[in-house]
Tab-separated table of C-alpha atoms in Angstrom:
chain	number	residue	atom	x	y	z
A	7	MET	CA	3.054	-17.976	9.132
A	8	GLY	CA	6.622	-18.503	7.923
A	9	TRP	CA	8.164	-21.694	6.614
A	10	GLY	CA	9.421	-22.469	10.107
A	11	GLN	CA	12.920	-22.400	11.381
A	12	GLY	CA	15.873	-24.739	11.645
A	13	THR	CA	15.914	-26.466	8.220
A	14	ALA	CA	17.422	-25.351	4.908
A	15	ARG	CA	14.604	-24.726	2.382
A	16	ALA	CA	14.426	-24.539	-1.372
A	17	ILE	CA	11.573	-23.790	-3.603
A	18	VAL	CA	10.756	-25.763	-6.725
A	19	VAL	CA	8.783	-23.617	-9.115
A	20	ASP	CA	7.370	-26.214	-11.453
A	21	ALA	CA	7.069	-29.966	-11.341
A	22	LYS	CA	9.222	-30.311	-14.450
A	23	ASP	CA	12.130	-28.592	-12.790
A	24	ASN	CA	15.343	-30.367	-11.978
A	25	VAL	CA	16.718	-27.594	-9.734
A	26	ALA	CA	15.310	-25.821	-6.672
A	27	THR	CA	16.154	-22.254	-5.627
A	28	LEU	CA	17.575	-22.080	-2.097
A	29	LEU	CA	15.552	-19.800	0.229
A	30	THR	CA	18.137	-20.133	2.979
A	31	ASP	CA	21.842	-20.863	2.837
A	32	ALA	CA	22.569	-24.525	2.828
A	33	LYS	CA	25.886	-26.149	4.340
A	34	ALA	CA	27.397	-29.365	3.150
A	35	GLY	CA	25.622	-32.377	4.489
A	36	GLU	CA	22.548	-30.386	5.479
A	37	ALA	CA	19.049	-31.705	4.640
A	38	VAL	CA	17.249	-29.261	2.417
A	39	GLU	CA	13.430	-29.296	2.602
A	40	LEU	CA	11.720	-28.810	-0.808
A	41	VAL	CA	8.736	-26.544	-0.933
A	42	GLY	CA	6.634	-25.431	-3.883
A	43	SER	CA	5.725	-27.598	-6.858
A	44	VAL	CA	7.696	-30.581	-5.494
A	45	ARG	CA	7.669	-31.658	-1.875
A	46	GLY	CA	10.429	-33.810	-0.269
A	47	ALA	CA	14.108	-33.258	0.669
A	48	VAL	CA	17.605	-33.466	-0.783
A	49	THR	CA	20.927	-33.270	0.902
A	50	ALA	CA	23.275	-30.534	0.017
A	51	VAL	CA	26.697	-31.967	-0.941
A	52	GLN	CA	28.401	-28.612	-0.743
A	53	ASP	CA	27.749	-25.220	0.792
A	54	ILE	CA	25.378	-23.317	-1.414
A	55	PRO	CA	24.197	-19.786	-0.768
A	56	ARG	CA	20.672	-18.532	-0.573
A	57	GLY	CA	19.238	-17.703	-3.941
A	58	HIS	CA	21.462	-20.203	-5.826
A	59	LYS	CA	20.129	-23.412	-7.200
A	60	ILE	CA	20.522	-26.986	-5.956
A	61	ALA	CA	20.067	-30.051	-8.209
A	62	ILE	CA	17.002	-32.137	-7.175
A	63	ALA	CA	17.615	-34.700	-9.862
A	64	SER	CA	20.885	-36.011	-11.502
A	65	ILE	CA	21.619	-33.878	-14.668
A	66	PRO	CA	24.043	-35.558	-17.017
A	67	ARG	CA	26.404	-33.392	-19.024
A	68	GLY	CA	24.704	-32.153	-22.201
A	69	SER	CA	21.332	-32.352	-20.885
A	70	TYR	CA	18.969	-29.459	-20.231
A	71	VAL	CA	18.502	-27.577	-16.800
A	72	PHE	CA	14.900	-26.905	-16.091
A	73	LYS	CA	13.424	-24.028	-13.888
A	74	TYR	CA	10.031	-22.402	-14.200
A	75	GLY	CA	9.131	-25.575	-16.213
A	76	GLU	CA	11.374	-24.099	-19.107
A	77	VAL	CA	15.006	-24.734	-20.284
A	78	ILE	CA	17.383	-22.301	-18.616
A	79	GLY	CA	20.540	-23.902	-20.103
A	80	VAL	CA	22.585	-26.971	-20.620
A	81	ALA	CA	24.864	-28.829	-18.229
A	82	THR	CA	28.512	-28.614	-19.009
A	83	ALA	CA	29.326	-31.339	-16.531
A	84	ASP	CA	27.543	-34.300	-14.774
A	85	ILE	CA	25.560	-32.734	-11.904
A	86	GLY	CA	24.576	-34.977	-9.080
A	87	VAL	CA	21.697	-34.488	-6.683
A	88	GLY	CA	22.385	-31.953	-3.962
A	89	GLN	CA	25.107	-30.146	-6.063
A	90	HIS	CA	25.392	-26.452	-6.578
A	91	VAL	CA	23.991	-25.561	-10.169
A	92	HIS	CA	25.444	-22.351	-11.499
A	93	VAL	CA	27.699	-20.798	-14.115
A	94	HIS	CA	30.470	-23.285	-13.370
A	95	ASN	CA	28.400	-26.342	-14.658
A	96	VAL	CA	25.670	-24.732	-16.692
A	97	ASP	CA	25.964	-22.774	-20.116
A	98	SER	CA	23.373	-20.520	-21.799
A	99	LEU	CA	21.971	-21.751	-25.122
A	100	ARG	CA	21.673	-18.178	-26.317
A	101	GLY	CA	23.853	-15.040	-26.698
A	102	ARG	CA	27.040	-16.606	-28.039
A	103	ALA	CA	29.326	-14.516	-30.316
A	104	PRO	CA	29.219	-15.473	-33.965
B	6	MET	CA	-10.349	2.282	-4.940
B	7	THR	CA	-10.056	2.308	-8.638
B	8	ALA	CA	-9.703	6.099	-9.256
B	9	PHE	CA	-6.931	8.503	-8.797
B	10	MET	CA	-6.536	12.292	-8.703
B	11	GLY	CA	-4.655	13.706	-11.663
B	12	TYR	CA	-4.212	16.610	-13.863
B	13	GLU	CA	-6.436	17.065	-16.855
B	14	ARG	CA	-4.564	17.321	-20.228
B	15	GLY	CA	-7.175	17.946	-22.825
B	16	ASN	CA	-7.184	15.196	-25.372
B	17	ASP	CA	-4.354	13.428	-23.829
B	18	ARG	CA	-4.388	11.129	-20.692
B	19	PRO	CA	-4.214	12.880	-17.457
B	20	GLY	CA	-0.941	13.660	-15.697
B	21	VAL	CA	-0.070	12.282	-12.204
B	22	ARG	CA	2.454	15.060	-11.792
B	23	ASN	CA	2.380	18.649	-13.006
B	24	HIS	CA	6.010	19.376	-13.822
B	25	VAL	CA	7.622	22.134	-15.688
B	26	LEU	CA	10.448	20.435	-17.712
B	27	ILE	CA	13.776	21.901	-18.936
B	28	VAL	CA	14.916	20.093	-22.048
B	29	PRO	CA	18.448	20.668	-23.139
B	30	THR	CA	18.635	19.629	-26.796
B	31	VAL	CA	22.438	18.752	-26.405
B	32	SER	CA	24.855	18.170	-23.562
B	33	CYS	CA	26.466	21.543	-24.372
B	34	SER	CA	23.242	23.386	-23.040
B	35	LEU	CA	22.946	20.986	-20.024
B	36	GLY	CA	25.264	23.020	-17.722
B	37	LEU	CA	23.276	26.222	-18.240
B	38	SER	CA	20.131	24.274	-17.841
B	39	GLU	CA	21.361	22.822	-14.425
B	40	LEU	CA	22.239	26.309	-13.248
B	41	ALA	CA	18.845	27.626	-14.393
B	42	LEU	CA	17.171	24.673	-12.548
B	43	ARG	CA	18.898	25.543	-9.245
B	44	ARG	CA	18.111	29.298	-9.524
B	45	ALA	CA	14.560	28.429	-10.344
B	46	ALA	CA	14.260	25.968	-7.381
B	47	GLU	CA	15.503	28.817	-5.074
B	48	GLU	CA	12.529	30.881	-6.101
B	49	VAL	CA	9.814	28.362	-6.540
B	50	GLY	CA	10.932	25.408	-4.332
B	51	LYS	CA	12.331	22.093	-5.163
B	52	GLY	CA	10.563	19.498	-7.266
B	53	ARG	CA	8.447	21.905	-9.268
B	54	VAL	CA	10.889	22.292	-12.149
B	55	LYS	CA	12.525	19.057	-13.613
B	56	LEU	CA	15.490	18.626	-15.859
B	57	LEU	CA	16.133	16.004	-18.635
B	58	ARG	CA	19.894	15.365	-18.138
B	59	ASN	CA	20.529	14.726	-21.833
B	60	LEU	CA	24.070	13.777	-22.594
B	61	HIS	CA	23.620	13.517	-26.355
B	62	GLY	CA	22.268	15.677	-29.424
B	63	CYS	CA	25.308	16.339	-31.398
B	64	GLY	CA	27.594	14.257	-33.706
B	65	GLN	CA	24.591	12.149	-34.446
B	66	ALA	CA	22.870	11.260	-37.712
B	67	GLY	CA	20.154	9.175	-39.403
B	68	ALA	CA	17.888	6.871	-37.315
B	69	ASP	CA	20.092	7.519	-34.119
B	70	LEU	CA	19.501	11.306	-34.351
B	71	GLU	CA	15.782	10.700	-35.034
B	72	GLN	CA	15.577	8.478	-31.932
B	73	THR	CA	17.368	10.972	-29.762
B	74	THR	CA	15.023	13.671	-31.063
B	75	ARG	CA	11.938	11.538	-30.627
B	76	THR	CA	12.859	10.706	-26.967
B	77	LEU	CA	13.257	14.389	-26.095
B	78	VAL	CA	10.025	15.370	-27.651
B	79	ASN	CA	7.942	12.497	-26.423
B	80	THR	CA	9.313	12.801	-22.893
B	81	ALA	CA	8.106	16.376	-22.802
B	82	LEU	CA	4.758	15.194	-24.252
B	83	ASN	CA	4.325	12.850	-21.246
B	84	PRO	CA	1.141	13.834	-19.493
B	85	ASN	CA	3.070	14.514	-16.287
B	86	VAL	CA	4.611	17.534	-17.971
B	87	TYR	CA	2.646	20.792	-17.747
B	88	ALA	CA	5.002	22.929	-20.039
B	89	ALA	CA	8.646	22.639	-21.485
B	90	ILE	CA	11.485	24.882	-21.895
B	91	VAL	CA	13.730	23.764	-24.699
B	92	VAL	CA	17.290	24.889	-24.195
B	93	SER	CA	19.533	24.812	-27.364
B	94	LEU	CA	23.140	25.751	-27.936
B	95	GLY	CA	22.411	26.702	-31.426
B	96	CYS	CA	24.796	24.451	-33.583
B	97	GLU	CA	23.868	20.982	-32.459
B	98	SER	CA	22.553	18.055	-34.579
B	99	VAL	CA	19.154	18.106	-32.846
B	100	ASP	CA	16.785	20.471	-34.574
B	101	ALA	CA	15.527	22.504	-31.612
B	102	ASP	CA	12.965	24.333	-33.579
B	103	ARG	CA	11.346	21.103	-34.558
B	104	VAL	CA	11.493	19.891	-30.980
B	105	THR	CA	9.801	23.018	-29.612
B	106	ASP	CA	7.159	23.031	-32.397
B	107	GLU	CA	6.259	19.323	-31.831
B	108	ILE	CA	5.844	19.856	-28.080
B	109	ALA	CA	3.934	23.184	-28.634
B	110	LYS	CA	1.096	21.298	-30.699
B	111	HIS	CA	0.118	19.889	-27.240
B	112	LYS	CA	1.224	22.066	-24.453
B	113	PRO	CA	3.084	25.334	-23.638
B	114	ALA	CA	6.749	25.204	-24.976
B	115	GLU	CA	9.385	27.948	-25.346
B	116	LEU	CA	12.751	27.761	-26.992
B	117	VAL	CA	15.905	29.494	-25.494
B	118	ARG	CA	19.040	29.416	-27.818
B	119	ILE	CA	22.249	30.226	-25.906
B	120	GLN	CA	24.105	31.477	-29.020
B	121	ASP	CA	21.280	33.902	-29.903
B	122	LEU	CA	20.890	35.432	-26.478
B	123	GLY	CA	24.235	35.105	-24.720
B	124	TYR	CA	25.004	33.191	-21.698
B	125	SER	CA	23.550	35.220	-18.930
B	126	ARG	CA	20.470	36.384	-20.823
B	127	ALA	CA	19.715	32.713	-21.830
B	128	LEU	CA	20.224	31.681	-18.191
B	129	ASP	CA	17.873	34.414	-16.881
B	130	ARG	CA	15.309	33.627	-19.721
B	131	VAL	CA	15.146	29.917	-18.801
B	132	ARG	CA	14.873	30.898	-15.068
B	133	SER	CA	12.082	33.386	-15.604
B	134	LEU	CA	10.246	31.063	-18.016
B	135	ALA	CA	10.327	28.298	-15.408
B	136	LYS	CA	8.952	30.607	-12.752
B	137	GLY	CA	6.157	31.774	-14.910
B	138	PHE	CA	5.158	28.159	-15.982
B	139	VAL	CA	5.232	26.910	-12.439
B	140	GLU	CA	2.830	29.829	-11.337
B	141	GLU	CA	0.566	28.749	-14.275
B	142	ALA	CA	0.798	25.117	-13.393
B	143	SER	CA	-0.010	25.766	-9.698
B	144	ARG	CA	-3.339	27.157	-10.653
B	145	GLN	CA	-4.334	23.759	-11.876
B	146	ALA	CA	-6.052	21.461	-9.372
B	147	ARG	CA	-6.157	17.612	-9.398
B	148	ARG	CA	-9.455	15.831	-10.209
B	149	GLU	CA	-10.609	12.340	-10.236
B	150	PHE	CA	-9.780	10.001	-13.087
B	151	ASP	CA	-10.399	6.380	-13.665
B	152	VAL	CA	-7.662	3.731	-13.628
B	153	SER	CA	-8.282	3.174	-17.297
B	154	GLU	CA	-6.454	6.457	-17.867
B	155	LEU	CA	-3.274	5.113	-16.517
B	156	VAL	CA	-0.267	3.988	-18.528
B	157	VAL	CA	2.093	1.896	-16.268
B	158	GLY	CA	5.692	1.023	-17.215
B	159	LEU	CA	6.885	-2.381	-15.906
B	160	GLU	CA	10.668	-2.644	-15.168
B	161	CYS	CA	13.106	-4.733	-13.312
B	162	GLY	CA	16.696	-3.965	-12.299
B	163	GLY	CA	19.440	-5.589	-10.228
B	164	SER	CA	17.524	-8.780	-10.481
B	165	ASP	CA	18.228	-11.711	-8.227
B	166	TYR	CA	16.387	-14.905	-7.251
B	167	THR	CA	13.616	-13.140	-5.413
B	168	SER	CA	12.647	-11.133	-8.625
B	169	GLY	CA	11.547	-14.111	-10.671
B	170	LEU	CA	10.037	-15.812	-7.685
B	171	VAL	CA	8.081	-13.007	-6.095
B	172	SER	CA	8.293	-9.326	-7.034
B	173	ASN	CA	7.907	-9.926	-10.886
B	174	PRO	CA	4.892	-12.160	-10.491
B	175	LEU	CA	3.492	-9.548	-8.056
B	176	VAL	CA	3.899	-6.697	-10.509
B	177	GLY	CA	2.477	-9.074	-13.182
B	178	MET	CA	-0.731	-9.396	-10.955
B	179	VAL	CA	-0.988	-5.565	-10.735
B	180	SER	CA	-0.471	-5.113	-14.460
B	181	ASP	CA	-3.379	-7.610	-14.933
B	182	MET	CA	-5.552	-5.528	-12.580
B	183	VAL	CA	-4.691	-2.275	-14.526
B	184	VAL	CA	-5.383	-3.891	-17.902
B	185	ARG	CA	-8.660	-5.400	-16.662
B	186	ALA	CA	-9.746	-2.022	-15.462
B	187	GLY	CA	-9.177	-0.708	-19.147
B	188	GLY	CA	-5.869	0.830	-18.503
B	189	SER	CA	-2.490	0.114	-20.147
B	190	THR	CA	0.860	-1.396	-19.155
B	191	ILE	CA	4.173	-1.494	-21.088
B	192	ILE	CA	6.962	-4.007	-20.604
B	193	SER	CA	10.342	-3.453	-22.069
B	194	GLU	CA	13.979	-4.830	-21.916
B	195	VAL	CA	13.967	-6.878	-25.071
B	196	PRO	CA	17.206	-8.720	-24.304
B	197	GLU	CA	15.619	-9.956	-21.165
B	198	PHE	CA	13.044	-11.777	-23.270
B	199	ILE	CA	15.772	-14.071	-24.763
B	200	GLY	CA	14.947	-17.617	-23.904
B	201	ALA	CA	11.333	-16.624	-22.767
B	202	GLU	CA	9.999	-15.028	-25.862
B	203	HIS	CA	8.071	-18.207	-26.960
B	204	ILE	CA	6.008	-17.998	-23.690
B	205	TYR	CA	5.327	-14.306	-23.965
B	206	ALA	CA	4.486	-14.491	-27.698
B	207	ARG	CA	1.730	-17.087	-26.993
B	208	ARG	CA	-0.390	-14.203	-25.467
B	209	ALA	CA	-0.340	-12.102	-28.694
B	210	VAL	CA	-3.712	-10.878	-29.787
B	211	ASN	CA	-3.044	-12.158	-33.323
B	212	GLU	CA	-0.415	-13.781	-35.496
B	213	GLU	CA	0.903	-10.384	-36.672
B	214	VAL	CA	1.647	-9.327	-33.149
B	215	ARG	CA	3.010	-12.739	-32.361
B	216	SER	CA	5.571	-12.603	-35.092
B	217	GLN	CA	6.443	-8.920	-34.238
B	218	VAL	CA	7.389	-10.148	-30.631
B	219	ILE	CA	9.490	-12.950	-31.897
B	220	GLU	CA	11.140	-10.697	-34.469
B	221	ALA	CA	11.784	-7.938	-31.969
B	222	VAL	CA	13.686	-10.415	-29.743
B	223	ARG	CA	15.531	-12.122	-32.630
B	224	SER	CA	16.781	-8.866	-34.365
B	225	PHE	CA	17.962	-7.452	-30.934
B	226	GLU	CA	19.794	-10.574	-30.121
B	227	GLU	CA	21.446	-10.531	-33.568
B	228	TRP	CA	22.304	-6.795	-33.302
B	229	LEU	CA	23.896	-7.285	-29.980
B	230	LYS	CA	26.045	-10.157	-31.255
B	231	ARG	CA	26.971	-8.367	-34.393
B	232	GLU	CA	27.873	-5.086	-32.691
B	233	ALA	CA	29.520	-6.368	-29.679
B	234	ARG	CA	31.325	-9.212	-31.496
B	235	VAL	CA	31.592	-10.966	-28.123
B	236	ASP	CA	29.269	-13.167	-26.117
B	237	PHE	CA	26.930	-11.026	-24.332
B	238	ARG	CA	26.888	-13.477	-21.453
B	239	GLY	CA	29.385	-11.152	-19.718
B	240	ALA	CA	26.728	-8.478	-19.658
B	241	GLN	CA	23.518	-10.566	-19.440
B	242	PRO	CA	23.123	-11.841	-16.810
B	243	SER	CA	25.099	-8.962	-15.161
B	244	PRO	CA	27.896	-9.867	-12.603
B	245	GLY	CA	25.426	-8.795	-9.890
B	246	ASN	CA	22.724	-10.994	-11.188
B	247	ILE	CA	25.212	-13.930	-11.215
B	248	ALA	CA	26.248	-13.243	-7.605
B	249	GLY	CA	22.632	-13.195	-6.703
B	250	GLY	CA	22.102	-16.673	-8.123
B	251	ILE	CA	20.966	-16.112	-11.666
B	252	THR	CA	22.834	-18.473	-14.041
B	253	THR	CA	21.806	-17.704	-17.722
B	254	ILE	CA	20.011	-15.145	-19.664
B	255	GLU	CA	17.170	-17.742	-20.200
B	256	GLU	CA	16.671	-17.972	-16.437
B	257	LYS	CA	16.786	-14.230	-16.113
B	258	SER	CA	14.269	-13.747	-18.949
B	259	LEU	CA	11.920	-16.340	-17.557
B	260	GLY	CA	11.689	-14.374	-14.293
B	261	ALA	CA	11.572	-10.970	-16.050
B	262	VAL	CA	8.571	-11.644	-18.332
B	263	LYS	CA	6.516	-12.548	-15.280
B	264	LYS	CA	6.146	-8.792	-14.786
B	265	SER	CA	3.866	-8.727	-17.678
B	266	GLY	CA	1.225	-10.903	-15.880
B	267	THR	CA	-1.181	-12.792	-18.082
B	268	ALA	CA	-2.856	-10.105	-20.151
B	269	PRO	CA	-3.041	-10.419	-23.924
B	270	VAL	CA	-0.167	-8.816	-25.775
B	271	SER	CA	-1.690	-6.009	-27.946
B	272	GLY	CA	1.267	-4.813	-29.872
B	273	VAL	CA	4.970	-3.892	-30.125
B	274	LEU	CA	6.185	-0.299	-29.703
B	275	GLY	CA	9.477	1.102	-31.084
B	276	TYR	CA	11.772	2.810	-28.640
B	277	ALA	CA	10.255	5.971	-27.166
B	278	GLU	CA	7.150	5.526	-29.468
B	279	ARG	CA	3.962	7.116	-27.980
B	280	LEU	CA	1.335	4.776	-26.973
B	281	GLY	CA	-1.334	7.298	-27.693
B	282	ASP	CA	-4.896	6.122	-27.450
B	283	ARG	CA	-4.112	2.379	-27.591
B	284	ARG	CA	-5.125	0.294	-24.535
B	285	GLY	CA	-3.995	-2.940	-23.077
B	286	HIS	CA	-0.544	-4.519	-22.604
B	287	TYR	CA	2.396	-3.648	-24.892
B	288	LEU	CA	5.944	-4.585	-25.429
B	289	MET	CA	8.411	-1.665	-26.194
B	290	VAL	CA	11.779	-2.270	-27.774
B	291	THR	CA	14.417	-1.093	-25.378
B	292	PRO	CA	17.723	-2.385	-23.896
B	293	GLY	CA	17.901	-3.993	-20.573
B	294	TYR	CA	19.805	-1.050	-19.191
B	295	ASP	CA	17.214	0.445	-16.552
B	296	ILE	CA	17.716	4.015	-17.154
B	297	GLU	CA	17.290	3.831	-21.011
B	298	SER	CA	14.460	1.379	-20.666
B	299	VAL	CA	12.397	3.355	-18.158
B	300	SER	CA	13.206	6.598	-20.137
B	301	GLY	CA	11.761	4.878	-23.280
B	302	MET	CA	8.560	3.829	-21.490
B	303	VAL	CA	8.043	7.332	-20.039
B	304	ALA	CA	8.481	8.901	-23.402
B	305	GLY	CA	6.026	6.301	-24.648
B	306	GLY	CA	3.507	7.831	-22.192
B	307	ALA	CA	3.880	5.884	-18.938
B	308	GLN	CA	2.791	8.265	-16.105
B	309	VAL	CA	3.980	5.722	-13.398
B	310	VAL	CA	6.562	2.920	-13.403
B	311	LEU	CA	6.549	-0.269	-11.232
B	312	PHE	CA	10.055	-1.239	-10.787
B	313	THR	CA	11.161	-4.575	-9.126
B	314	THR	CA	14.648	-4.935	-7.749
B	315	GLY	CA	16.514	-7.867	-5.986
B	316	ARG	CA	19.777	-6.225	-5.176
B	317	GLY	CA	18.404	-2.702	-4.866
B	318	THR	CA	18.800	0.526	-6.840
B	319	PRO	CA	17.943	4.188	-6.066
B	320	THR	CA	16.750	4.925	-9.476
B	321	GLY	CA	13.897	7.149	-10.551
B	322	HIS	CA	12.983	9.265	-13.521
B	323	ALA	CA	12.806	13.067	-14.073
B	324	VAL	CA	9.209	13.029	-15.292
B	325	ALA	CA	7.473	9.927	-13.898
B	326	PRO	CA	7.323	8.429	-10.271
B	327	VAL	CA	9.078	5.073	-10.168
B	328	ILE	CA	7.734	2.732	-7.422
B	329	LYS	CA	10.326	0.243	-6.315
B	330	VAL	CA	9.461	-3.136	-5.104
B	331	THR	CA	11.735	-5.768	-3.650
B	332	ALA	CA	11.088	-9.248	-2.129
B	333	ASN	CA	14.740	-9.581	-0.899
B	334	PRO	CA	14.581	-9.191	2.870
B	335	ASP	CA	18.203	-8.102	3.088
B	336	THR	CA	17.702	-5.422	0.461
B	337	ALA	CA	14.468	-4.327	2.070
B	338	LYS	CA	16.503	-3.699	5.198
B	339	ALA	CA	19.752	-2.370	3.880
B	340	LEU	CA	18.290	-0.267	1.110
B	341	GLY	CA	15.042	0.527	2.775
B	342	GLU	CA	15.431	4.307	1.960
B	343	VAL	CA	14.954	3.594	-1.698
B	344	ILE	CA	12.378	0.864	-1.626
B	345	ASP	CA	8.657	1.726	-1.782
B	346	TYR	CA	7.094	-1.671	-1.211
B	347	ASP	CA	8.602	-4.536	0.698
B	348	ALA	CA	7.385	-7.801	-0.799
B	349	SER	CA	9.769	-9.896	1.300
B	350	PRO	CA	6.840	-11.239	3.558
B	351	VAL	CA	5.564	-13.031	0.347
B	352	LEU	CA	8.868	-14.778	-0.118
B	353	ASP	CA	8.866	-16.333	3.344
B	354	GLY	CA	5.207	-17.230	3.242
B	355	ARG	CA	4.049	-14.650	5.820
B	356	LYS	CA	1.728	-12.884	3.153
B	357	GLY	CA	-0.116	-14.215	0.206
B	358	PHE	CA	0.327	-12.884	-3.388
B	359	GLU	CA	-3.237	-11.657	-3.583
B	360	GLU	CA	-2.970	-9.453	-0.534
B	361	ALA	CA	0.435	-8.050	-1.524
B	362	ALA	CA	-1.029	-7.344	-5.047
B	363	ARG	CA	-3.928	-5.439	-3.712
B	364	GLU	CA	-1.558	-3.429	-1.366
B	365	LEU	CA	0.748	-2.535	-4.370
B	366	PHE	CA	-2.291	-1.707	-6.555
B	367	ASP	CA	-3.370	0.745	-3.760
B	368	LEU	CA	0.084	2.192	-3.488
B	369	LEU	CA	0.092	2.767	-7.334
B	370	LEU	CA	-3.100	4.745	-6.998
B	371	ARG	CA	-1.885	6.780	-4.082
B	372	VAL	CA	1.316	7.557	-5.939
B	373	ALA	CA	-0.704	8.493	-9.076
B	374	SER	CA	-2.722	10.861	-6.797
B	375	GLY	CA	0.500	12.718	-5.596
B	376	GLN	CA	2.143	10.605	-2.931
B	377	LEU	CA	5.833	10.993	-3.512
B	378	THR	CA	7.956	8.001	-4.208
B	379	LYS	CA	11.299	7.275	-2.470
B	380	ALA	CA	13.147	8.240	-5.736
B	381	GLU	CA	11.216	11.541	-5.970
B	382	GLU	CA	12.093	12.357	-2.238
B	383	LEU	CA	15.747	11.622	-2.981
B	384	GLY	CA	15.729	13.680	-6.250
B	385	GLN	CA	16.611	10.714	-8.409
B	386	ASP	CA	15.691	12.496	-11.637
B	387	ASP	CA	17.307	9.990	-14.001
B	388	PHE	CA	17.032	10.003	-17.825
B	389	GLY	CA	18.982	8.231	-20.556
B	390	ILE	CA	18.508	7.841	-24.337
B	391	PHE	CA	19.115	4.432	-26.112
B	392	ARG	CA	21.753	5.255	-28.801
B	393	ILE	CA	21.646	3.173	-31.908
B	394	GLY	CA	24.406	4.700	-34.004
B	395	PRO	CA	27.930	6.036	-33.685
B	396	THR	CA	29.063	9.482	-32.453
B	397	PHE	CA	30.676	11.373	-35.253
């Protein structure tokens, strides 16, 4: 059995996460069904490609982004629910030049 | 099924292949080695004789030269190698006599030095040695060995969102199955522990190993920052990782360490260090660059490698079969010719993790028993050495 057809879907790996990973492309305005550790739905506010992350909670600038229940970086801008979360609004906490 | 058909190697673990290996000690002797390989293949058939495409071996010193030498010797000592032919130019940094002597302690090894014999005689000597060793090797038959005799390398390359969600956890389950059966697994790619080392280190068997894991990651990160003098965020995650949806090295690492499953971490190995008799799950210090990482683990003794990929890669290794796994349905389709196990049904919920792990474990044993991987069929005999010093 697959997840079914006709809705954008995203997987939440850990209940602590504030992002979900899209299993299908999502179009702006489209409802995204959440599967995995959190069930529910969010609305994509912009086009987001499959494999990329969508915010499932608001993430204020300077606060941590969680995936796998762990910190994957820090928000460099205020991120609203349904926004694309990627290199344009998240920075790594590691690997900076001295 | 918990057994495989391998080749007896005396006191060492069994081989899953029975290769005759040509080992050029320097890139200057690589050309002649390539020619000898082609001529030998005309006589004995393809795939019997393998070549380490070594691009280093001269203008090197100190720990860097030692590491190159160790990688060459230990790759030849991998149980998949029946015999080795060391091909030296004669004036390189690598000590070809030492390389040959160290290999000869464990298996047949001969040295051919181009400057001593002359070009044509050296070429013919390599070819005839290869032919003779293949004839010897072909007299050996496979026999049954327990899974506990396997050392499996765990690698990921060209990662995307599917790697951390499906293929790495899947390989982690297979790693646990191997370790539970008394076998060994090695994970590597230390830069891809950055941001996830605290989770992995919790599984260390004792405080000493725990601090070795943390120190391995810390010192590698410091070395990269000091040497490159730039953010390594341009390289980790790679541009392809970012296009595939991975945002930061922490995110990549958290997905990458899932390849290691849940087994206790028994110790930390240096680059290309032989595992020897040790059992259980180990971390080897290698860079994230697939070719050098896989080469380190094969030199360490891995007879087989489980390799997950999101975006797809044709890579293999000269000495060890590399089983490639993807959970990305597009990659499974577009690059099906290079993928050995399609885990995409797990991503879309059509297949459970348990079932897929059993299938992958069975494939591992079939490959260990002689089934060719896609990379072997394609002749992807990759090899690379992790350099840690300048070229003079």
